[in-house]
Amino acid sequence: MLQVKLIITGDDFGYCPRRNQGIVDCFLAGAVSNVSLLVNGSAAADAAKLARRYNIPIGLHANLSEGSPVCEVLKTNSSLLNQDGFFHGKMGFRTALSKGLLKMSEVKQELKAQVELFRELTGHLPPHMDGHQHVHVLPEVRNVFAEVLEEYGIKYTRVPIEPGLHNCDWIPPSLMDFYLGVEEDSFNTVDVFTKHGIRWADIYIGLSTMGRNMSVSSIQSAIDSAVLQLPPRAPRSGTVTIELMVHPGYPSVPPVGGCGEGPDDFSQSWERLHELQTLIKPELQSHYKSRNIQLCSFKDL
């Protein structure tokens, strides 16, 4: 029988105290097995303390698109900033990149500064590192990102190619366009990450099950169908690894939270609580058991 190792990663740890508390509650309920820390989040230091207190496996959620940089020299007069002195935003970053306005030397500087701050906050290097809003698989950025991981010996990342994504007719067209762009960027990233000796889970899930689209049955069927149609690089027997990306939490209440500009709509949404309440349902836990699915983190691989 195929042994499935499932890494359930709670993204945006450190965003605000309420998000931190929600992710910790999920971890203690056995509903999240791994977290990804935003070191420029307003509650990052608190998140690192919570991870230590509860022994939560923690990696780095590299952020180049929301809030303020952590690298001192980039906080003024940097290609990574808009006219208000903040990162360009999820779509703004992509636009600036496509126009050739971003200096990759500054991207590298900021990524390294975030790794160093992560080490300062947690006392260790991140076992895994991925990108907030999937910026790490974008053209040019992917190469610099891979160089930083290799320099620090960070072995694991995330490649957001989700099996069956094209059949998810419940995803609105504008969001699907964004997801398909992320998928294409991810396909083009595989060779770069491979060349640098970086690894990732055999299967990624998390776009089709996000926010309002998350339910016990959507997670169950995403896992079951992904295992049935394993990607070419996944093993056919023995152990297969899956990463499920999730964003649980108690909704942010302004002005508290964010990465320098206050909390965004995503973090204030009822969908954060909906994810939390879905993930802790006992029927999900029993589904994992019945399918021989073992929850783990990247450092257990």
Coordinates of C-alpha atoms in Angstrom, one line a residue, residues 59-228:
G59 CA 9.9 27.5 7.7
L60 CA 10.1 30.8 5.8
H61 CA 7.4 32.4 3.7
A62 CA 9.6 34.8 1.7
N63 CA 7.7 38.0 1.1
L64 CA 8.6 40.4 -1.8
S65 CA 5.1 41.7 -2.5
E66 CA 3.3 42.9 0.7
G67 CA 4.4 45.5 3.2
S68 CA 8.0 46.6 3.9
P69 CA 11.4 45.0 3.3
V70 CA 13.4 43.8 6.3
C71 CA 16.8 44.8 4.7
E72 CA 17.7 48.2 6.1
V73 CA 19.3 49.6 2.9
L74 CA 16.3 48.6 0.8
K75 CA 13.8 50.5 3.0
T76 CA 14.4 53.7 1.0
N77 CA 15.1 54.1 -2.7
S78 CA 14.8 50.5 -3.9
S79 CA 13.3 49.0 -7.1
L80 CA 11.2 46.7 -4.9
L81 CA 9.2 49.7 -3.5
N82 CA 6.3 51.7 -4.9
Q83 CA 5.9 55.5 -4.5
D84 CA 4.4 54.9 -1.0
G85 CA 7.5 53.1 0.1
F86 CA 6.0 49.6 0.3
F87 CA 6.4 46.5 -1.8
H88 CA 4.5 46.7 -5.1
G89 CA 1.7 44.3 -4.1
K90 CA 0.7 40.9 -5.5
M91 CA -0.1 42.1 -9.1
G92 CA 2.0 45.2 -8.9
F93 CA 5.2 43.1 -8.3
R94 CA 4.3 41.0 -11.4
T95 CA 3.8 44.1 -13.5
A96 CA 7.0 45.8 -12.3
L97 CA 8.9 42.5 -13.1
S98 CA 7.4 42.2 -16.6
K99 CA 8.5 45.8 -17.3
G100 CA 12.1 45.0 -16.2
L101 CA 11.9 47.5 -13.3
L102 CA 13.1 45.2 -10.5
K103 CA 16.8 44.7 -9.7
M104 CA 17.5 41.1 -9.1
S105 CA 20.5 42.1 -6.9
E106 CA 18.0 43.8 -4.6
V107 CA 15.6 40.7 -4.7
K108 CA 18.6 38.6 -3.6
Q109 CA 19.6 41.1 -0.9
E110 CA 16.1 41.1 0.6
L111 CA 15.7 37.3 0.4
K112 CA 19.0 36.8 2.3
A113 CA 18.0 39.5 4.9
Q114 CA 14.7 37.5 5.5
V115 CA 16.7 34.2 5.9
E116 CA 19.0 36.0 8.4
L117 CA 16.0 37.5 10.3
F118 CA 14.3 34.1 10.4
R119 CA 17.5 32.7 12.0
E120 CA 17.6 35.5 14.5
L121 CA 14.0 35.0 15.5
T122 CA 14.0 31.2 15.6
G123 CA 17.6 30.3 16.4
H124 CA 17.9 28.1 13.2
L125 CA 17.8 28.2 9.4
P126 CA 14.4 27.4 7.8
P127 CA 14.1 23.7 6.7
H128 CA 11.9 24.9 3.9
M129 CA 11.3 28.3 2.2
D130 CA 8.5 29.2 -0.2
G131 CA 7.1 32.5 -1.6
H132 CA 4.2 34.7 -0.3
Q133 CA 1.7 35.0 -3.2
H134 CA 3.9 32.5 -5.2
V135 CA 6.5 35.2 -6.1
H136 CA 9.3 32.6 -5.9
V137 CA 8.3 30.9 -9.2
L138 CA 8.2 34.1 -11.2
P139 CA 10.8 34.5 -14.1
E140 CA 14.2 35.8 -12.9
V141 CA 13.1 35.7 -9.3
R142 CA 13.1 31.8 -9.4
N143 CA 16.8 31.8 -10.3
V144 CA 17.8 34.2 -7.5
F145 CA 15.5 32.3 -5.1
A146 CA 17.2 29.0 -6.0
E147 CA 20.7 30.5 -5.5
V148 CA 19.8 31.8 -2.0
L149 CA 18.4 28.3 -1.0
E150 CA 21.5 26.6 -2.3
E151 CA 23.8 29.1 -0.5
Y152 CA 22.1 28.5 2.9
G153 CA 21.6 24.8 2.4
I154 CA 17.8 25.1 2.5
K155 CA 16.6 21.8 1.0
Y156 CA 12.9 22.2 0.5
T157 CA 10.5 24.6 -1.3
R158 CA 7.0 24.6 -2.8
V159 CA 6.1 24.2 -6.5
P160 CA 2.4 25.1 -6.9
I161 CA 1.4 22.7 -9.7
E162 CA -2.0 21.3 -8.5
P163 CA -3.3 18.2 -10.2
G164 CA -6.9 18.6 -11.6
L165 CA -6.8 22.4 -11.3
H166 CA -8.2 22.8 -14.8
N167 CA -11.4 20.8 -13.9
C168 CA -12.2 23.1 -10.9
D169 CA -15.2 24.9 -12.4
W170 CA -16.1 26.6 -9.1
I171 CA -13.1 28.9 -9.3
P172 CA -14.1 32.3 -10.7
P173 CA -12.5 33.0 -14.2
S174 CA -10.3 36.0 -13.0
L175 CA -8.9 33.9 -10.1
M176 CA -8.4 30.9 -12.4
D177 CA -6.4 33.1 -14.8
F178 CA -4.1 34.0 -11.9
Y179 CA -3.8 30.3 -10.8
L180 CA -3.0 29.2 -14.4
G181 CA -0.3 31.9 -14.5
V182 CA 1.1 30.5 -11.3
E183 CA 1.0 27.0 -12.7
E184 CA 2.8 28.0 -15.9
D185 CA 5.5 29.8 -13.9
S186 CA 5.8 26.7 -11.7
F187 CA 6.3 24.4 -14.7
N188 CA 9.1 26.7 -15.9
T189 CA 10.7 26.7 -12.5
V190 CA 11.1 22.9 -12.1
D191 CA 14.4 22.7 -14.1
V192 CA 15.9 25.7 -12.2
F193 CA 15.1 24.3 -8.8
T194 CA 16.3 20.8 -9.8
K195 CA 19.6 22.2 -11.1
H196 CA 20.2 23.7 -7.6
G197 CA 19.4 20.5 -5.8
I198 CA 16.2 21.8 -4.3
R199 CA 13.3 19.4 -3.5
W200 CA 9.6 19.8 -2.9
A201 CA 6.6 17.5 -2.2
D202 CA 5.5 15.1 -4.9
I203 CA 2.1 16.7 -5.0
Y204 CA 0.9 20.2 -4.2
I205 CA -2.7 21.0 -3.2
G206 CA -4.1 24.3 -2.0
L207 CA -5.5 26.5 -4.8
S208 CA -8.7 24.6 -5.3
T209 CA -9.4 24.3 -1.6
M210 CA -8.8 27.8 -0.5
G211 CA -11.1 30.0 1.6
R212 CA -14.8 29.5 0.8
N213 CA -13.8 26.5 -1.5
M214 CA -12.5 24.5 1.5
S215 CA -14.7 21.7 2.8
V216 CA -14.0 18.3 4.3
S217 CA -15.1 16.8 0.9
S218 CA -13.0 19.2 -1.2
I219 CA -9.8 18.3 0.8
Q220 CA -10.7 14.5 0.7
S221 CA -11.3 14.4 -3.0
A222 CA -8.3 16.6 -3.8
I223 CA -6.0 14.2 -1.9
D224 CA -7.7 11.1 -3.3
S225 CA -7.7 12.2 -6.9
A226 CA -4.1 13.5 -6.7
V227 CA -2.9 10.1 -5.3
L228 CA -4.8 8.3 -8.1

